[in-house]
Amino acid sequence: MAKKKITIDTDNVDVNLEKDGTNIKLDIDTKNVDIHVLKDEVNKEFKLDSKNIDIEISKTAEGLEVKVESKGGIWKLIAKRIVKFILKRFKVGK
Protein backbone atom coordinates (compact mmCIF):
# COMPACT_ATOMS: atom_id res chain seq x y z
CA MET A 1 0.00 0.00 0.00
CA ALA A 2 1.22 3.47 -0.80
CA LYS A 3 2.56 5.71 1.91
CA LYS A 4 0.35 8.70 2.69
CA LYS A 5 1.60 11.87 4.32
CA ILE A 6 -0.26 14.99 5.46
CA THR A 7 1.53 18.07 6.79
CA ILE A 8 -0.08 21.23 8.15
CA ASP A 9 2.16 24.11 9.24
CA THR A 10 0.71 27.29 10.71
CA ASP A 11 1.99 29.89 13.13
CA ASN A 12 0.39 28.15 16.13
CA VAL A 13 0.13 24.47 15.16
CA ASP A 14 2.26 21.97 13.24
CA VAL A 15 0.65 18.62 12.37
CA ASN A 16 2.38 15.71 10.63
CA LEU A 17 0.51 12.50 9.83
CA GLU A 18 2.07 9.54 8.05
CA LYS A 19 0.29 6.29 7.23
CA ASP A 20 1.87 3.28 5.61
CA GLY A 21 -0.46 0.28 5.57
CA THR A 22 -1.34 -0.33 9.23
CA ASN A 23 1.51 1.85 10.55
CA ILE A 24 0.54 5.34 11.76
CA LYS A 25 2.75 8.18 12.96
CA LEU A 26 1.21 11.43 14.25
CA ASP A 27 3.06 14.50 15.55
CA ILE A 28 1.23 17.58 16.83
CA ASP A 29 3.29 20.56 18.01
CA THR A 30 1.81 23.72 19.51
CA LYS A 31 3.26 26.46 21.68
CA ASN A 32 2.24 24.68 24.91
CA VAL A 33 1.74 21.01 24.03
CA ASP A 34 3.64 18.42 21.99
CA ILE A 35 1.98 15.09 21.17
CA HIS A 36 3.62 12.11 19.46
CA VAL A 37 1.75 8.91 18.58
CA LEU A 38 3.29 5.88 16.88
CA LYS A 39 1.34 2.73 16.13
CA ASP A 40 2.64 -0.18 14.13
CA GLU A 41 1.99 -3.92 14.12
CA VAL A 42 4.12 -4.63 17.21
CA ASN A 43 4.82 -1.35 19.01
CA LYS A 44 2.55 1.44 20.21
CA GLU A 45 3.82 4.69 21.67
CA PHE A 46 2.19 7.86 23.03
CA LYS A 47 4.00 10.93 24.34
CA LEU A 48 2.45 14.13 25.64
CA ASP A 49 4.70 16.96 26.78
CA SER A 50 3.11 20.09 28.21
CA LYS A 51 3.76 22.68 30.88
CA ASN A 52 1.89 20.79 33.63
CA ILE A 53 1.73 17.16 32.42
CA ASP A 54 4.32 14.83 30.88
CA ILE A 55 3.14 11.35 29.84
CA GLU A 56 5.03 8.58 28.07
CA ILE A 57 3.34 5.26 27.30
CA SER A 58 5.12 2.52 25.36
CA LYS A 59 3.72 -0.90 24.53
CA THR A 60 6.17 -3.33 22.99
CA ALA A 61 6.41 -7.09 22.65
CA GLU A 62 8.30 -7.13 25.98
CA GLY A 63 5.58 -5.30 27.92
CA LEU A 64 4.09 -1.96 28.87
CA GLU A 65 5.89 1.10 30.23
CA VAL A 66 4.06 4.13 31.62
CA LYS A 67 5.75 7.31 32.92
CA VAL A 68 3.69 10.21 34.26
CA GLU A 69 4.77 13.52 35.77
CA SER A 70 2.27 16.20 36.72
CA LYS A 71 2.10 19.31 38.87
CA GLY A 72 -0.72 19.77 41.36
CA GLY A 73 -3.78 17.72 42.26
CA ILE A 74 -6.03 18.69 39.36
CA TRP A 75 -3.28 17.94 36.82
CA LYS A 76 -2.79 14.49 38.37
CA LEU A 77 -6.48 13.75 37.86
CA ILE A 78 -6.32 14.95 34.26
CA ALA A 79 -3.17 12.86 33.64
CA LYS A 80 -4.89 9.79 35.11
CA ARG A 81 -7.85 10.24 32.74
CA ILE A 82 -5.54 10.64 29.73
CA VAL A 83 -3.56 7.50 30.64
CA LYS A 84 -6.77 5.52 31.12
CA PHE A 85 -8.07 6.69 27.72
CA ILE A 86 -4.81 5.82 25.91
CA LEU A 87 -4.56 2.38 27.54
CA LYS A 88 -8.08 1.62 26.30
CA ARG A 89 -6.99 2.60 22.78
CA PHE A 90 -3.89 0.40 23.10
CA LYS A 91 -6.21 -2.45 24.23
CA VAL A 92 -4.36 -3.07 27.51
CA GLY A 93 -6.05 -5.01 30.28
CA LYS A 94 -8.81 -6.56 28.19
XYZ file of N, CA and C in Angstrom, residues 48 50-55 67-83:
72
model
N 3.046 12.813 25.498
C 2.452 14.133 25.643
C 3.381 14.949 26.530
N 3.690 18.760 28.038
C 3.107 20.090 28.207
C 3.720 20.747 29.440
N 3.229 21.926 29.752
C 3.761 22.684 30.882
C 3.478 21.992 32.215
N 2.298 21.370 32.350
C 1.894 20.791 33.625
C 1.852 19.264 33.648
N 1.836 18.624 32.481
C 1.735 17.163 32.418
C 2.739 16.623 31.408
N 3.464 15.574 31.786
C 4.324 14.826 30.882
C 3.922 13.358 30.990
N 3.564 12.750 29.859
C 3.136 11.354 29.840
C 3.889 10.634 28.734
N 5.095 6.295 32.104
C 5.753 7.309 32.916
C 4.870 8.548 32.929
N 4.559 9.036 34.129
C 3.689 10.205 34.261
C 4.307 11.177 35.256
N 4.368 12.447 34.870
C 4.771 13.517 35.767
C 3.745 14.625 35.629
N 3.237 15.106 36.768
C 2.270 16.197 36.720
C 2.452 17.102 37.936
N 1.975 18.314 37.806
C 2.099 19.310 38.870
C 0.709 19.593 39.426
N 0.539 19.421 40.722
C -0.722 19.767 41.362
C -1.768 18.678 41.272
N -2.752 18.748 42.157
C -3.776 17.722 42.260
C -4.669 17.617 41.046
N -5.122 18.740 40.499
C -6.030 18.686 39.357
C -5.326 18.136 38.127
N -4.041 18.441 37.967
C -3.285 17.937 36.821
C -3.055 16.439 36.951
N -2.921 15.941 38.175
C -2.790 14.492 38.373
C -4.060 13.774 37.965
N -5.212 14.345 38.281
C -6.477 13.746 37.863
C -6.622 13.753 36.340
N -6.252 14.857 35.723
C -6.320 14.947 34.262
C -5.366 13.943 33.624
N -4.148 13.819 34.165
C -3.173 12.864 33.640
C -3.689 11.435 33.769
N -4.335 11.128 34.892
C -4.886 9.793 35.107
C -5.946 9.472 34.065
N -6.808 10.438 33.746
C -7.851 10.236 32.743
C -7.245 10.032 31.352
N -6.199 10.792 31.029
C -5.535 10.643 29.735
C -4.910 9.263 29.615
N -4.199 8.821 30.662
C -3.560 7.497 30.638
C -4.617 6.407 30.484
